[in-house]
GROMACS .gro file of C-alpha atoms in nm:
model
  211
    1UNK     CA    1   0.000   0.000   0.000
    2UNK     CA    2   0.137   0.336  -0.095
    3UNK     CA    3   0.238   0.557   0.194
    4UNK     CA    4   0.015   0.855   0.257
    5UNK     CA    5   0.202   1.180   0.314
    6UNK     CA    6   0.022   1.432   0.535
    7UNK     CA    7  -0.016   1.774   0.378
    8UNK     CA    8   0.170   2.035   0.575
    9UNK     CA    9   0.064   2.393   0.624
   10UNK     CA   10   0.308   2.679   0.569
   11UNK     CA   11   0.391   2.682   0.943
   12UNK     CA   12   0.527   2.326   0.911
   13UNK     CA   13   0.242   2.155   1.096
   14UNK     CA   14   0.046   1.872   0.932
   15UNK     CA   15  -0.312   1.978   0.867
   16UNK     CA   16  -0.428   1.687   1.083
   17UNK     CA   17  -0.246   1.840   1.383
   18UNK     CA   18  -0.403   2.181   1.341
   19UNK     CA   19  -0.716   2.279   1.531
   20UNK     CA   20  -0.969   2.561   1.504
   21UNK     CA   21  -0.836   2.688   1.838
   22UNK     CA   22  -0.484   2.718   1.696
   23UNK     CA   23  -0.616   2.896   1.388
   24UNK     CA   24  -0.810   3.142   1.603
   25UNK     CA   25  -0.503   3.207   1.816
   26UNK     CA   26  -0.291   3.287   1.511
   27UNK     CA   27  -0.564   3.511   1.369
   28UNK     CA   28  -0.596   3.695   1.701
   29UNK     CA   29  -0.221   3.751   1.717
   30UNK     CA   30  -0.213   3.891   1.364
   31UNK     CA   31  -0.504   4.127   1.434
   32UNK     CA   32  -0.326   4.255   1.743
   33UNK     CA   33  -0.005   4.319   1.552
   34UNK     CA   34  -0.180   4.507   1.273
   35UNK     CA   35  -0.389   4.709   1.521
   36UNK     CA   36  -0.078   4.801   1.722
   37UNK     CA   37   0.098   4.941   1.416
   38UNK     CA   38  -0.211   5.138   1.313
   39UNK     CA   39  -0.245   5.282   1.665
   40UNK     CA   40   0.120   5.382   1.682
   41UNK     CA   41   0.098   5.555   1.345
   42UNK     CA   42  -0.223   5.740   1.436
   43UNK     CA   43  -0.193   5.809   1.810
   44UNK     CA   44   0.176   5.782   1.894
   45UNK     CA   45   0.327   5.594   2.185
   46UNK     CA   46   0.142   5.784   2.458
   47UNK     CA   47  -0.199   5.708   2.308
   48UNK     CA   48  -0.128   5.347   2.217
   49UNK     CA   49  -0.205   5.140   2.523
   50UNK     CA   50  -0.268   4.766   2.523
   51UNK     CA   51  -0.636   4.836   2.598
   52UNK     CA   52  -0.666   5.069   2.295
   53UNK     CA   53  -0.501   4.814   2.067
   54UNK     CA   54  -0.715   4.529   2.200
   55UNK     CA   55  -1.033   4.729   2.138
   56UNK     CA   56  -0.924   4.812   1.783
   57UNK     CA   57  -0.840   4.447   1.718
   58UNK     CA   58  -1.176   4.336   1.857
   59UNK     CA   59  -1.032   4.120   2.135
   60UNK     CA   60  -1.025   4.140   2.513
   61UNK     CA   61  -0.735   4.295   2.699
   62UNK     CA   62  -0.674   3.958   2.862
   63UNK     CA   63  -0.642   3.794   2.522
   64UNK     CA   64  -0.395   4.063   2.415
   65UNK     CA   65  -0.181   4.007   2.724
   66UNK     CA   66  -0.193   3.632   2.671
   67UNK     CA   67  -0.013   3.683   2.339
   68UNK     CA   68   0.202   3.978   2.449
   69UNK     CA   69   0.261   3.999   2.826
   70UNK     CA   70   0.398   4.354   2.815
   71UNK     CA   71   0.333   4.667   2.613
   72UNK     CA   72   0.693   4.659   2.489
   73UNK     CA   73   0.646   4.300   2.367
   74UNK     CA   74   0.339   4.401   2.169
   75UNK     CA   75   0.477   4.706   1.993
   76UNK     CA   76   0.824   4.579   1.908
   77UNK     CA   77   0.665   4.262   1.769
   78UNK     CA   78   0.414   4.470   1.572
   79UNK     CA   79   0.673   4.686   1.399
   80UNK     CA   80   0.887   4.380   1.325
   81UNK     CA   81   0.588   4.193   1.182
   82UNK     CA   82   0.494   4.468   0.938
   83UNK     CA   83   0.861   4.522   0.846
   84UNK     CA   84   0.875   4.156   0.746
   85UNK     CA   85   0.558   4.195   0.539
   86UNK     CA   86   0.701   4.497   0.357
   87UNK     CA   87   1.031   4.319   0.300
   88UNK     CA   88   0.843   4.029   0.143
   89UNK     CA   89   0.659   4.270  -0.086
   90UNK     CA   90   0.992   4.425  -0.189
   91UNK     CA   91   1.140   4.084  -0.268
   92UNK     CA   92   0.856   4.023  -0.512
   93UNK     CA   93   0.922   4.340  -0.714
   94UNK     CA   94   1.056   4.299  -1.067
   95UNK     CA   95   1.429   4.364  -1.084
   96UNK     CA   96   1.440   4.498  -1.440
   97UNK     CA   97   1.316   4.849  -1.357
   98UNK     CA   98   1.542   5.046  -1.125
   99UNK     CA   99   1.311   5.347  -1.122
  100UNK     CA  100   1.029   5.131  -0.990
  101UNK     CA  101   1.264   4.977  -0.734
  102UNK     CA  102   1.380   5.317  -0.608
  103UNK     CA  103   1.019   5.434  -0.575
  104UNK     CA  104   0.928   5.118  -0.383
  105UNK     CA  105   1.222   5.158  -0.146
  106UNK     CA  106   1.120   5.519  -0.078
  107UNK     CA  107   0.767   5.395  -0.016
  108UNK     CA  108   0.902   5.176   0.262
  109UNK     CA  109   0.987   5.493   0.455
  110UNK     CA  110   0.682   5.703   0.374
  111UNK     CA  111   0.396   5.478   0.482
  112UNK     CA  112   0.229   5.374   0.809
  113UNK     CA  113   0.514   5.141   0.902
  114UNK     CA  114   0.763   5.427   0.913
  115UNK     CA  115   0.524   5.642   1.115
  116UNK     CA  116   0.479   5.361   1.365
  117UNK     CA  117   0.850   5.289   1.384
  118UNK     CA  118   0.929   5.657   1.437
  119UNK     CA  119   0.690   5.674   1.730
  120UNK     CA  120   0.863   5.370   1.876
  121UNK     CA  121   1.206   5.531   1.830
  122UNK     CA  122   1.095   5.851   2.007
  123UNK     CA  123   0.956   5.648   2.296
  124UNK     CA  124   1.274   5.440   2.315
  125UNK     CA  125   1.483   5.755   2.352
  126UNK     CA  126   1.314   5.810   2.689
  127UNK     CA  127   1.235   5.453   2.792
  128UNK     CA  128   1.544   5.260   2.901
  129UNK     CA  129   1.364   4.924   2.895
  130UNK     CA  130   1.244   4.981   2.540
  131UNK     CA  131   1.565   5.131   2.401
  132UNK     CA  132   1.775   4.814   2.375
  133UNK     CA  133   1.495   4.623   2.205
  134UNK     CA  134   1.422   4.897   1.952
  135UNK     CA  135   1.792   4.952   1.879
  136UNK     CA  136   1.836   4.583   1.803
  137UNK     CA  137   1.519   4.575   1.592
  138UNK     CA  138   1.620   4.882   1.392
  139UNK     CA  139   1.966   4.740   1.323
  140UNK     CA  140   1.814   4.414   1.197
  141UNK     CA  141   1.556   4.590   0.979
  142UNK     CA  142   1.825   4.822   0.844
  143UNK     CA  143   2.050   4.533   0.743
  144UNK     CA  144   1.763   4.352   0.576
  145UNK     CA  145   1.652   4.665   0.387
  146UNK     CA  146   2.006   4.721   0.261
  147UNK     CA  147   2.045   4.358   0.152
  148UNK     CA  148   1.715   4.362  -0.036
  149UNK     CA  149   1.800   4.695  -0.199
  150UNK     CA  150   2.132   4.555  -0.322
  151UNK     CA  151   1.959   4.253  -0.473
  152UNK     CA  152   1.676   4.449  -0.636
  153UNK     CA  153   1.909   4.711  -0.784
  154UNK     CA  154   2.159   4.454  -0.908
  155UNK     CA  155   2.431   4.645  -0.723
  156UNK     CA  156   2.786   4.509  -0.723
  157UNK     CA  157   2.918   4.613  -0.384
  158UNK     CA  158   3.269   4.499  -0.473
  159UNK     CA  159   3.296   4.815  -0.682
  160UNK     CA  160   3.418   5.126  -0.496
  161UNK     CA  161   3.140   5.353  -0.380
  162UNK     CA  162   2.851   5.121  -0.465
  163UNK     CA  163   2.774   5.026  -0.105
  164UNK     CA  164   2.770   5.393  -0.008
  165UNK     CA  165   2.544   5.471  -0.303
  166UNK     CA  166   2.286   5.216  -0.191
  167UNK     CA  167   2.305   5.332   0.169
  168UNK     CA  168   2.271   5.692   0.055
  169UNK     CA  169   1.949   5.597  -0.123
  170UNK     CA  170   1.808   5.445   0.196
  171UNK     CA  171   1.916   5.747   0.402
  172UNK     CA  172   1.753   5.979   0.150
  173UNK     CA  173   1.434   5.772   0.166
  174UNK     CA  174   1.431   5.803   0.544
  175UNK     CA  175   1.466   6.179   0.516
  176UNK     CA  176   1.173   6.197   0.275
  177UNK     CA  177   0.973   5.991   0.522
  178UNK     CA  178   1.042   6.244   0.796
  179UNK     CA  179   0.931   6.531   0.572
  180UNK     CA  180   0.605   6.350   0.497
  181UNK     CA  181   0.513   6.345   0.866
  182UNK     CA  182   0.428   6.716   0.867
  183UNK     CA  183   0.309   6.797   0.516
  184UNK     CA  184   0.198   6.621   0.200
  185UNK     CA  185   0.498   6.682  -0.024
  186UNK     CA  186   0.408   6.419  -0.284
  187UNK     CA  187   0.495   6.643  -0.580
  188UNK     CA  188   0.839   6.735  -0.450
  189UNK     CA  189   0.904   6.378  -0.341
  190UNK     CA  190   0.818   6.243  -0.685
  191UNK     CA  191   1.067   6.480  -0.848
  192UNK     CA  192   1.340   6.388  -0.599
  193UNK     CA  193   1.276   6.017  -0.649
  194UNK     CA  194   1.291   6.054  -1.027
  195UNK     CA  195   1.626   6.234  -1.002
  196UNK     CA  196   1.764   5.976  -0.762
  197UNK     CA  197   1.651   5.699  -0.995
  198UNK     CA  198   1.861   5.851  -1.273
  199UNK     CA  199   2.163   5.898  -1.045
  200UNK     CA  200   2.136   5.543  -0.909
  201UNK     CA  201   2.112   5.397  -1.259
  202UNK     CA  202   2.422   5.591  -1.371
  203UNK     CA  203   2.617   5.494  -1.060
  204UNK     CA  204   2.535   5.123  -1.079
  205UNK     CA  205   2.555   5.067  -1.454
  206UNK     CA  206   2.885   4.913  -1.553
  207UNK     CA  207   3.075   5.109  -1.820
  208UNK     CA  208   3.094   4.952  -2.162
  209UNK     CA  209   3.398   4.734  -2.226
  210UNK     CA  210   3.628   4.942  -2.451
  211UNK     CA  211   3.767   4.634  -2.622
   0.00000   0.00000   0.00000
């Protein structure tokens, strides 16, 4: 008799081992993470309590604390979760259009994720317990963003100045994200991004072989 192989879900568990309770728990956790990021972006750290997030997610405060025992656990996990989602979206971008890639990288720093992360950074500056966790998270997200940018742009970092060019792009994107916090500067941002796209393409394109 042929062996029957159990189908496995993306989390590695056979479907036969999964239960509705486990599915509900995962769904609750995801709702809490998404609600926490939205609250940070809209209300800042001071206005983003566990109770506020739980209400927005449609779960009890007890359920929220079951998944995330402390406020710091909840918000650092939330920003990391959405950062991973955005990184996955970036990985799926076509790599044959550098202008589109540059615009997408800038978008990483001008949306709700950046607003939420910025609120977390400001809070960490004054919260000793939060600072170490946010510093480690930011370093990890920064490394991942740089690695993805290098891959998407087809950048050869063995060439002098290329690494600095890619990092300069990410730093510029962060600056544009800060400007967006106060005013809608979409028109100016679009012109800056278009210019940077041209500069990046010139800097990363290998010169023709003279032979």
